Coordinates of C-alpha atoms in Angstrom, one line a residue:
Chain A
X66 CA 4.8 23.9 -77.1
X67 CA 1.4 21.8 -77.2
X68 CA -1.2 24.6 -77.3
X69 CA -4.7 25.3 -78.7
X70 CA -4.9 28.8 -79.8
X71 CA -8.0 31.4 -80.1
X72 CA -8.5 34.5 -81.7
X73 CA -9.5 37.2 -80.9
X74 CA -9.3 36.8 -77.0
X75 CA -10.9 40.1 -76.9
X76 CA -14.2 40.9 -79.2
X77 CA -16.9 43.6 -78.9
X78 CA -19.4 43.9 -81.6
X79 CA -23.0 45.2 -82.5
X80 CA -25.7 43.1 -83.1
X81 CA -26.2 40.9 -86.9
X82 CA -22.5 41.4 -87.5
X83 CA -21.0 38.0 -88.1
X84 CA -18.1 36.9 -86.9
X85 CA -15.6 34.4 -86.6
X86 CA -13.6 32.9 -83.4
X87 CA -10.6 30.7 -84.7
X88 CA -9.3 27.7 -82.8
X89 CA -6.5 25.3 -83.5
X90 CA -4.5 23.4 -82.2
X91 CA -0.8 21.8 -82.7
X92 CA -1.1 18.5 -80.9
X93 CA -3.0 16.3 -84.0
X94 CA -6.0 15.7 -81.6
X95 CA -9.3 14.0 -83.6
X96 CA -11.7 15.5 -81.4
X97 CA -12.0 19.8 -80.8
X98 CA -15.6 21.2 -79.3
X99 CA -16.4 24.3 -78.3
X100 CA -17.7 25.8 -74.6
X101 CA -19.4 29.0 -73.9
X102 CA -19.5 29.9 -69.8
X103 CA -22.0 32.3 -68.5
X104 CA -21.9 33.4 -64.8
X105 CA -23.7 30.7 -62.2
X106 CA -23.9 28.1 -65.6
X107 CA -20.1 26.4 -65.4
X108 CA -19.2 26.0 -69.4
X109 CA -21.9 24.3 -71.8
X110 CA -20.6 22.5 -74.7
X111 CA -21.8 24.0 -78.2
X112 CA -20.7 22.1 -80.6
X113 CA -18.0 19.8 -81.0
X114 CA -15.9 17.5 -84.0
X115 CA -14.4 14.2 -84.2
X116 CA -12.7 14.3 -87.2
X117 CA -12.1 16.5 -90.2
X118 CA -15.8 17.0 -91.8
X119 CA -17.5 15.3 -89.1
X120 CA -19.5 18.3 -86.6
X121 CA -22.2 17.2 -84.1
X122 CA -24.5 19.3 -81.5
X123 CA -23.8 20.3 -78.0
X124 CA -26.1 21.1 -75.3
X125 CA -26.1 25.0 -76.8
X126 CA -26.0 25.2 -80.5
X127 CA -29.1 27.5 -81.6
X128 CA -27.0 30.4 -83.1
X129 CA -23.8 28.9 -84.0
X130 CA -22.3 27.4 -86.7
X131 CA -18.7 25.3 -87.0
X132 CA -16.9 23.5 -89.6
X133 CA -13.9 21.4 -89.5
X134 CA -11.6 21.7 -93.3
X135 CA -8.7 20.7 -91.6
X136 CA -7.7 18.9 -88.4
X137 CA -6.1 21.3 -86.5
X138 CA -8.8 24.1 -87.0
X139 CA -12.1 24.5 -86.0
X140 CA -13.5 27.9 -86.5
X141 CA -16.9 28.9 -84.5
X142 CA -19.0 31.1 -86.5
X143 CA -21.6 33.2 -85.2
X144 CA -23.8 34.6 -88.6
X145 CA -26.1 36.8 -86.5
X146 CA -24.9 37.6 -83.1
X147 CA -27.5 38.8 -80.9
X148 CA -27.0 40.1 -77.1
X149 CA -27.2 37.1 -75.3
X150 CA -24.1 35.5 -77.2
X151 CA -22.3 37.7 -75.0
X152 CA -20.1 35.5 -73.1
X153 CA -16.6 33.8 -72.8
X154 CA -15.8 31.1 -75.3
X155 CA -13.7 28.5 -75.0
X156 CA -12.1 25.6 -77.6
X157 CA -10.8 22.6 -76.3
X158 CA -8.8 19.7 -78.1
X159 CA -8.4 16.0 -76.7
X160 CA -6.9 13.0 -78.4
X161 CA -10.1 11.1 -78.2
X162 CA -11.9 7.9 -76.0
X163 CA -11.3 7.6 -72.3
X164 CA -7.8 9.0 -72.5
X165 CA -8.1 12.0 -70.2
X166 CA -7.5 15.6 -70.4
X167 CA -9.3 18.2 -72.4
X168 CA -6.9 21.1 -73.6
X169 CA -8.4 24.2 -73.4
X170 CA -7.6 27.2 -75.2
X171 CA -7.5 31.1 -72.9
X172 CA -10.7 32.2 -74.0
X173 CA -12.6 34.3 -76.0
X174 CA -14.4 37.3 -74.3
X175 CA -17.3 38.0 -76.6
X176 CA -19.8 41.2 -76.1
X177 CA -22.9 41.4 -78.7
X178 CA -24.3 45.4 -78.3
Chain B
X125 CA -28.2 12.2 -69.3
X126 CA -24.9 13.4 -67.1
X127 CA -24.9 16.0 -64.3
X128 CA -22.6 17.5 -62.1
X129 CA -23.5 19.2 -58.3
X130 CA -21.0 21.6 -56.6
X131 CA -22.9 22.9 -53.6
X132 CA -20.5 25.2 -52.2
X133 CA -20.5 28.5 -54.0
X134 CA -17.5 29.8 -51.9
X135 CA -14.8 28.2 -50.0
X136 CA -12.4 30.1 -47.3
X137 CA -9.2 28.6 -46.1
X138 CA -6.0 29.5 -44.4
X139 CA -2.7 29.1 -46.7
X140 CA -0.9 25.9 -46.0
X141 CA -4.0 24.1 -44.5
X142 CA -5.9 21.5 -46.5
X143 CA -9.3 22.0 -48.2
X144 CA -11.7 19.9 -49.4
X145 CA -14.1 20.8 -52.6
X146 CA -17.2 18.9 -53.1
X147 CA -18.5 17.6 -56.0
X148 CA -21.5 15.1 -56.7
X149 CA -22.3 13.5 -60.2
X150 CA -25.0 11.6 -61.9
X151 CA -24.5 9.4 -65.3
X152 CA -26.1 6.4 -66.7
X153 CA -22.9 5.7 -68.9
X154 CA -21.2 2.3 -67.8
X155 CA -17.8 4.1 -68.1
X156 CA -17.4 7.9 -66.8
X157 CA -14.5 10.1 -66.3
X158 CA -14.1 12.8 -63.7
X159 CA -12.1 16.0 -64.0
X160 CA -11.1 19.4 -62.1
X161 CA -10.3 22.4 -63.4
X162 CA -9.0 25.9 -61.7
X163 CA -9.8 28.7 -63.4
X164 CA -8.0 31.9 -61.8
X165 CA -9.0 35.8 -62.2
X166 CA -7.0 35.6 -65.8
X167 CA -9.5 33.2 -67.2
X168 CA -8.2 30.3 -68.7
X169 CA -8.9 27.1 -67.6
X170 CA -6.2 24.6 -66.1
X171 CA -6.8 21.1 -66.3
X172 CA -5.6 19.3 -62.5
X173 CA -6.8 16.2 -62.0
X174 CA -8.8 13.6 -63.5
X175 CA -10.2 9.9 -62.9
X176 CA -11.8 7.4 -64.8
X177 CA -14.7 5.5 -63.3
X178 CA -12.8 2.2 -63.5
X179 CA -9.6 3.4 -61.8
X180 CA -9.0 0.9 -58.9
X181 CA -6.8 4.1 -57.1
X182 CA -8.0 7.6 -56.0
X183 CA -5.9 10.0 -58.8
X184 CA -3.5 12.3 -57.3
X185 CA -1.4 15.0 -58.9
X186 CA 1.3 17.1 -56.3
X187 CA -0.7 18.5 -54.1
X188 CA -4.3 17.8 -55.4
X189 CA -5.8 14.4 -55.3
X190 CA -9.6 13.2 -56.1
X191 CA -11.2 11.7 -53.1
X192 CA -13.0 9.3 -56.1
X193 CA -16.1 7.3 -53.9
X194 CA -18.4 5.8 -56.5
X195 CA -21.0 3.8 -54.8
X196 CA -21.9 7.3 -53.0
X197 CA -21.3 9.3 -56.7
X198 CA -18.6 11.7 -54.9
X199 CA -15.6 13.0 -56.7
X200 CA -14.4 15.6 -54.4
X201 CA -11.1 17.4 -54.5
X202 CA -8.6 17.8 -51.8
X203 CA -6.2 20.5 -52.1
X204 CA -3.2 19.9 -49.4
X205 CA -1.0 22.9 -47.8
X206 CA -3.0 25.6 -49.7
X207 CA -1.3 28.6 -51.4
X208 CA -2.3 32.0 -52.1
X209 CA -2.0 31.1 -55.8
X210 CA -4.7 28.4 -54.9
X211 CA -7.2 30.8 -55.1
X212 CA -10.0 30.8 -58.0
X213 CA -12.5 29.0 -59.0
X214 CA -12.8 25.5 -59.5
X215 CA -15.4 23.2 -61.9
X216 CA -15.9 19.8 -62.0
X217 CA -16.9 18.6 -65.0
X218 CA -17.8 14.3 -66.2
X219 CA -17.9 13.0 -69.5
X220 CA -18.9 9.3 -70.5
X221 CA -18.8 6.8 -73.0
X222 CA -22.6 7.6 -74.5
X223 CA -20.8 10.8 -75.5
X224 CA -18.0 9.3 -77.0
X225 CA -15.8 11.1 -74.3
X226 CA -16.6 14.6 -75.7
X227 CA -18.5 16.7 -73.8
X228 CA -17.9 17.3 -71.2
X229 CA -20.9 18.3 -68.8
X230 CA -19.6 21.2 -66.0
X231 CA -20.6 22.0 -62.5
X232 CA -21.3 25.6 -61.7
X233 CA -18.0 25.6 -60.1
X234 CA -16.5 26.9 -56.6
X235 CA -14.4 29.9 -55.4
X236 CA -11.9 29.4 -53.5
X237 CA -10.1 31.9 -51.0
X238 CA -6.7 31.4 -49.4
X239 CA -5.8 33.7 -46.9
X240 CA -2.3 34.3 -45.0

């Protein structure tokens, strides 16, 4: 089954702890970002990758790091969280260009005490 | 720099009766694509519908289609014969060519309520 797979879906945590969300994905797709939605904001795009080694900014990235070792992964890396990281994350996967749908993956629930 | 508008923060309707959710964008990228997503209670986030900016024909997909009307920047979707299951929120979200079709830049979405 095409899928894009996080973990943990559930994650509470205290404050300069780092952590990791993992992503990946089973469908080959060049291009994987990353998405954090907070109430009344829609989803904001953090960072996101168009090819193994190659990482570029979002709207959002001040606090995050990502790196992309192989194509189907794209781990998001948070080295200090603070409070407002609290939020639900999201990785999506696409094949790339003007070829439709982003796959999205079921979320991370992240809270930062 | 891309932007999406979803004025309605809620949306009521009666199951099996069509609905209509609005959303208005603004891009300076020559070529654009359009997408809806419903997001239930559970979270995740389901991809319906989309439409590129060059697509002669409105998209449809079962019961959803994107009423796509560029010269006023509109890409609103029509839900026909809603269900219960219908309910949920709903984002639009554009991404464009400057961006090499990866981000994609979300509206702050609509709730939808279907009643019996």
């Amino acid at each position: 089954e095409a899928q894009v797979t996080q973990n943990p879906r559930y994650l509470i945590t205290v404050t300069g702890k780092k952590l990791t969300v993992t992503c990946s994905q089973n469908m080959n797709h060049e291009y994987m970002s990353w998405y954090r939605q907070d109430p009344g904001l829609g989803l904001r795009q953090i960072y996101y990758s168009m090819n193994v080694e190659v990482t570029d900014k979002g709207d959002v990235p001040e606090g995050y790091k990502v790196s992309r070792k192989e194509k189907r992964n794209f781990p998001l890396i948070l080295e200090s969280p603070s409070p407002n990281q609290t939020s639900l994350y999201f990785c999506a996967s696409s094949l790339g260009g003007d070829l439709g749908e982003q796959y999205f993956g079921p979320g991370t629930r992240l809270t930062v005490t | 720099a891309q932007k999406i508008t979803q004025t309605q923060p809620g949306m009521f309707v009666q199951e099996k009766e069509a609905v209509t959710l609005d959303c208005t964008y603004d891009t300076s990228d020559p070529s654009y694509g359009l997408f809806w997503y419903k997001q239930p209670s559970s979270g995740e986030m389901i991809f319906l519908i989309y439409q590129g900016s060059y697509d002669q024909q409105n998209a449809t997909e079962g019961r959803y289609s994107l009423n796509f009307q560029k010269a006023r920047k509109s890409a609103n979707l029509v839900i026909s014969a809603s269900q219960l299951g219908d309910s949920a929120m709903y984002f639009c979200a554009i991404t464009g060519q400057n961006t090499g079709f990866q981000k994609l830049v979300f509206g702050t979405g609509t709730r939808l309520l279907v009643s019996p």
